[in-house]
CSV table of C-alpha atoms and ligand atoms in Angstrom, one decimal:
chain,number,residue,atom,x,y,z
A,1,MET,CA,68.1,-7.4,21.9
A,2,VAL,CA,66.2,-8.0,18.9
A,3,ALA,CA,69.6,-6.9,16.9
A,4,ASP,CA,71.1,-9.4,19.5
A,5,GLU,CA,68.9,-12.0,18.6
A,6,THR,CA,68.9,-12.0,15.3
A,7,THR,CA,72.8,-11.8,15.4
A,8,THR,CA,72.9,-14.8,17.5
A,9,SER,CA,70.4,-17.1,15.3
A,10,SER,CA,72.7,-15.9,12.2
A,11,ALA,CA,75.9,-17.1,14.2
A,12,THR,CA,74.6,-20.5,15.1
A,13,SER,CA,72.9,-21.6,12.0
A,14,PRO,CA,75.4,-24.5,10.3
A,15,ALA,CA,76.8,-24.2,7.1
A,16,ALA,CA,74.7,-26.0,4.8
A,17,LEU,CA,76.8,-29.0,3.1
A,18,THR,CA,76.4,-29.8,-0.5
A,19,VAL,CA,76.7,-33.6,-1.0
A,20,VAL,CA,78.2,-34.9,-4.5
A,21,GLU,CA,77.1,-38.4,-4.9
A,22,VAL,CA,79.1,-41.2,-6.3
A,23,LEU,CA,77.8,-44.6,-8.2
A,24,CYS,CA,80.9,-47.0,-7.1
A,25,ARG,CA,82.7,-49.2,-9.5
A,26,GLU,CA,80.2,-52.0,-8.9
A,27,SER,CA,77.0,-49.8,-9.9
A,28,TRP,CA,78.1,-50.0,-13.4
A,29,ALA,CA,79.9,-53.6,-13.2
A,30,ALA,CA,83.0,-52.9,-13.4
A,31,ALA,CA,86.0,-54.9,-14.4
A,32,PRO,CA,88.6,-55.2,-11.8
A,33,ALA,CA,91.4,-52.5,-11.9
A,34,GLY,CA,95.0,-53.2,-12.5
A,35,ALA,CA,97.9,-52.3,-10.7
A,36,GLY,CA,98.1,-48.5,-11.0
A,37,THR,CA,101.2,-45.9,-10.7
A,38,PRO,CA,100.8,-43.6,-7.7
A,39,HIS,CA,100.5,-40.3,-7.6
A,40,THR,CA,99.5,-36.9,-5.9
A,41,ILE,CA,96.7,-34.5,-6.7
A,42,ASP,CA,97.8,-31.7,-7.9
A,43,GLN,CA,95.4,-30.2,-10.5
A,44,ILE,CA,92.0,-30.8,-12.5
A,45,THR,CA,91.7,-31.4,-16.2
A,46,VAL,CA,88.1,-31.8,-17.9
A,47,HIS,CA,87.7,-34.3,-20.5
A,48,HIS,CA,84.1,-35.4,-22.8
A,49,SER,CA,84.2,-39.2,-24.1
A,50,ALA,CA,83.8,-37.7,-27.7
A,51,THR,CA,81.0,-40.5,-28.4
A,52,ARG,CA,77.8,-39.0,-28.6
A,53,LEU,CA,75.5,-39.3,-25.4
A,54,ASP,CA,72.5,-38.7,-27.0
A,55,ASP,CA,70.1,-40.7,-24.6
A,56,ASN,CA,71.3,-40.5,-21.0
A,57,ARG,CA,69.7,-44.6,-20.8
A,58,ASP,CA,72.7,-45.6,-23.2
A,59,VAL,CA,75.5,-44.0,-20.1
A,60,VAL,CA,76.1,-47.8,-18.1
A,61,ASP,CA,76.6,-49.0,-21.2
A,62,HIS,CA,78.7,-46.7,-22.3
A,63,ILE,CA,80.8,-46.5,-19.7
A,64,ARG,CA,81.3,-50.2,-19.3
A,65,ARG,CA,82.3,-50.1,-23.3
A,66,TYR,CA,85.7,-47.4,-22.5
A,67,GLN,CA,86.6,-49.8,-19.7
A,68,ARG,CA,86.5,-52.7,-21.9
A,69,ASP,CA,88.2,-50.4,-24.9
A,70,HIS,CA,90.7,-49.2,-22.5
A,71,GLN,CA,92.1,-51.8,-21.1
A,72,GLN,CA,91.8,-54.8,-23.8
A,73,SER,CA,92.6,-52.5,-27.1
A,74,ARG,CA,95.1,-49.6,-25.1
A,75,GLY,CA,96.2,-52.2,-22.5
A,76,TRP,CA,95.8,-49.7,-19.8
A,77,VAL,CA,94.9,-50.8,-16.1
A,78,ASP,CA,91.4,-49.5,-15.9
A,79,LEU,CA,89.6,-47.0,-17.4
A,80,ALA,CA,91.0,-43.4,-18.4
A,81,TYR,CA,89.6,-41.5,-15.9
A,82,HIS,CA,88.8,-40.8,-12.6
A,83,TYR,CA,85.3,-40.0,-12.4
A,84,VAL,CA,82.5,-39.8,-15.2
A,85,ILE,CA,79.6,-37.8,-15.2
A,86,ASP,CA,76.3,-38.5,-17.5
A,87,ALA,CA,73.8,-35.9,-18.8
A,88,ARG,CA,71.4,-35.9,-15.9
A,89,GLY,CA,74.8,-35.2,-13.7
A,90,ASN,CA,75.1,-38.4,-12.0
A,91,VAL,CA,78.6,-39.4,-11.0
A,92,TYR,CA,80.1,-42.7,-11.6
A,93,GLU,CA,83.4,-43.5,-9.8
A,94,ALA,CA,85.9,-45.0,-12.5
A,95,ARG,CA,90.1,-45.2,-11.6
A,96,SER,CA,91.0,-44.4,-8.0
A,97,THR,CA,92.3,-40.6,-7.6
A,98,ASP,CA,95.6,-42.5,-6.0
A,99,PHE,CA,96.6,-43.9,-9.7
A,100,VAL,CA,97.6,-41.8,-12.5
A,101,GLY,CA,94.9,-41.5,-15.3
A,102,ASP,CA,95.6,-42.1,-19.2
A,103,THR,CA,96.0,-40.6,-22.3
A,104,SER,CA,96.8,-41.5,-26.0
A,105,THR,CA,97.7,-38.0,-26.2
A,106,ASN,CA,101.0,-36.0,-25.9
A,107,TYR,CA,101.0,-35.4,-22.6
A,108,ASP,CA,102.1,-36.7,-19.1
A,109,PRO,CA,98.5,-36.8,-17.1
A,110,THR,CA,100.5,-37.1,-13.7
A,111,GLY,CA,99.3,-35.1,-10.9
A,112,HIS,CA,95.5,-34.7,-12.7
A,113,PHE,CA,92.3,-35.6,-11.5
A,114,LEU,CA,90.7,-36.6,-14.8
A,115,ALA,CA,86.7,-35.7,-14.7
A,116,MET,CA,85.3,-36.9,-18.0
A,117,CYS,CA,81.8,-35.7,-19.2
A,118,ASP,CA,80.2,-38.3,-21.6
A,119,GLY,CA,79.2,-37.0,-24.5
A,120,ASN,CA,80.4,-34.9,-27.7
A,121,PHE,CA,80.8,-31.6,-26.8
A,122,GLU,CA,82.1,-30.7,-30.4
A,123,GLU,CA,78.5,-31.3,-31.9
A,124,GLN,CA,76.3,-31.7,-28.8
A,125,ASP,CA,75.2,-28.6,-26.2
A,126,VAL,CA,76.5,-29.0,-23.1
A,127,PRO,CA,73.3,-30.1,-20.5
A,128,GLU,CA,72.7,-27.7,-17.7
A,129,PRO,CA,72.7,-30.8,-15.0
A,130,GLN,CA,75.4,-32.2,-16.4
A,131,PHE,CA,77.8,-28.7,-16.1
A,132,ASP,CA,76.4,-28.8,-12.6
A,133,GLY,CA,77.2,-32.3,-12.1
A,134,LEU,CA,80.7,-31.6,-13.2
A,135,ALA,CA,81.1,-28.3,-11.2
A,136,ARG,CA,79.6,-30.0,-7.9
A,137,LEU,CA,82.7,-33.1,-8.6
A,138,LEU,CA,85.2,-30.1,-8.6
A,139,ALA,CA,84.3,-28.3,-5.8
A,140,TRP,CA,84.4,-31.1,-3.8
A,141,GLY,CA,88.0,-32.0,-5.7
A,142,VAL,CA,89.4,-29.0,-5.4
A,143,HIS,CA,88.5,-29.1,-0.8
A,144,GLN,CA,89.5,-32.8,-1.0
A,145,TYR,CA,92.8,-32.1,-2.7
A,146,GLY,CA,93.5,-28.1,-1.4
A,147,LEU,CA,93.6,-26.8,-5.0
A,148,THR,CA,91.8,-24.1,-6.4
A,149,VAL,CA,90.1,-23.1,-9.1
A,150,GLU,CA,92.8,-21.8,-10.7
A,151,SER,CA,94.0,-25.4,-11.1
A,152,ILE,CA,91.3,-26.5,-13.1
A,153,SER,CA,92.1,-27.0,-17.2
A,154,GLY,CA,90.9,-28.6,-20.5
A,155,HIS,CA,92.5,-31.5,-22.1
A,156,ARG,CA,93.5,-28.8,-24.9
A,157,ASP,CA,95.3,-26.5,-22.7
A,158,HIS,CA,97.7,-29.6,-22.5
A,159,ALA,CA,97.9,-31.7,-25.6
A,160,PRO,CA,96.8,-31.1,-29.3
A,161,THR,CA,93.1,-32.4,-29.3
A,162,ALA,CA,89.5,-31.1,-29.5
A,163,CYS,CA,89.1,-32.7,-25.7
A,164,PRO,CA,86.8,-31.8,-23.8
A,165,GLY,CA,84.9,-30.5,-27.4
A,166,GLN,CA,84.0,-27.1,-28.3
A,167,ASN,CA,81.4,-26.1,-26.1
A,168,LEU,CA,82.8,-27.6,-23.0
A,169,TYR,CA,86.0,-25.8,-23.3
A,170,GLU,CA,84.1,-22.5,-23.7
A,171,GLN,CA,82.9,-22.8,-20.4
A,172,VAL,CA,86.5,-23.5,-18.9
A,173,GLU,CA,87.8,-21.0,-20.8
A,174,SER,CA,85.6,-18.3,-19.9
A,175,GLY,CA,86.1,-18.9,-16.5
A,176,GLU,CA,82.3,-20.3,-16.2
A,177,LEU,CA,82.9,-23.2,-15.2
A,178,ALA,CA,85.1,-22.1,-12.1
A,179,ARG,CA,82.9,-19.7,-10.8
A,180,ARG,CA,80.2,-22.2,-10.6
A,181,VAL,CA,82.9,-24.3,-8.7
A,182,GLN,CA,83.4,-21.3,-6.6
A,183,ALA,CA,79.5,-21.3,-6.3
A,184,HIS,CA,79.3,-24.4,-4.6
A,185,LEU,CA,82.4,-23.8,-2.7
A,186,ALA,CA,81.2,-20.7,-1.1
A,187,VAL,CA,78.3,-22.8,0.0
A,188,GLY,CA,80.2,-24.6,2.7
A,189,PRO,CA,81.8,-27.7,3.2
A,190,VAL,CA,81.6,-30.4,0.5
A,191,GLU,CA,81.4,-34.0,1.0
A,192,ARG,CA,81.4,-37.0,-1.5
A,193,ARG,CA,79.3,-40.1,-1.0
A,194,LEU,CA,79.7,-43.1,-2.2
A,195,VAL,CA,76.2,-44.7,-3.7
A,196,CYS,CA,76.9,-48.4,-3.2
A,197,GLY,CA,75.0,-51.9,-3.2
A,198,ALA,CA,71.0,-52.0,-3.7
A,199,GLU,CA,70.9,-48.3,-3.5
A,200,ALA,CA,73.0,-48.1,-6.8
A,201,GLY,CA,71.6,-50.8,-8.5
A,202,ARG,CA,68.2,-49.1,-8.0
A,203,ARG,CA,69.7,-45.8,-9.4
A,204,ILE,CA,71.2,-47.6,-12.1
A,205,ASP,CA,68.2,-49.3,-13.0
A,206,ALA,CA,66.1,-46.1,-12.9
A,207,ILE,CA,69.1,-44.4,-15.1
A,208,GLN,CA,68.8,-47.2,-17.7
A,209,ALA,CA,65.2,-46.6,-17.7
A,210,GLY,CA,65.4,-43.2,-18.4
A,211,ALA,CA,64.2,-41.4,-15.1
B,301,ZN,ZN1,90.9,-35.5,-22.7
């Protein structure tokens, strides 16, 4: 009977849920997006900004600057990437995944889920919280779009570029990122929770204060 009780108890435990919290566009004061080109996500690529993020308090200014540069200088409809991850593992909503991203390199990003880690990983190491934030986001992406971890690659797998930087690319190439994503998927369902409004405002204030 003891064995039965143990079995029953174990079988009725709910699966753990991984929640990926995403700071919505309004939280970082995104400019409105132009009309995008629809596509269907079929793979994931990992990018870096190639701009050093030495102090995480600067990340929100960085994201606004990237969007301004992409829209005003390059003439793109929005920030090139779908999600941005900072050094603390906070995730920011950027371009809608309904629309194709953009690139100044020679490949077609149609079908790509573009995840960008802020930093220059040719020069900087990847902070563990940022690596884990990326892995959690990609676990959600794999789950949401019916992909496998084998569909995760680095930008330099598609075009001549240093992106996502040697120190981050090593984790893609070695399979370490795929293993971390798989580890999150193995725990149970992965859900995304968009954090908006006053709650997002408090989070952004804390990030900019160095919390
Ligand atoms: Zn890239």
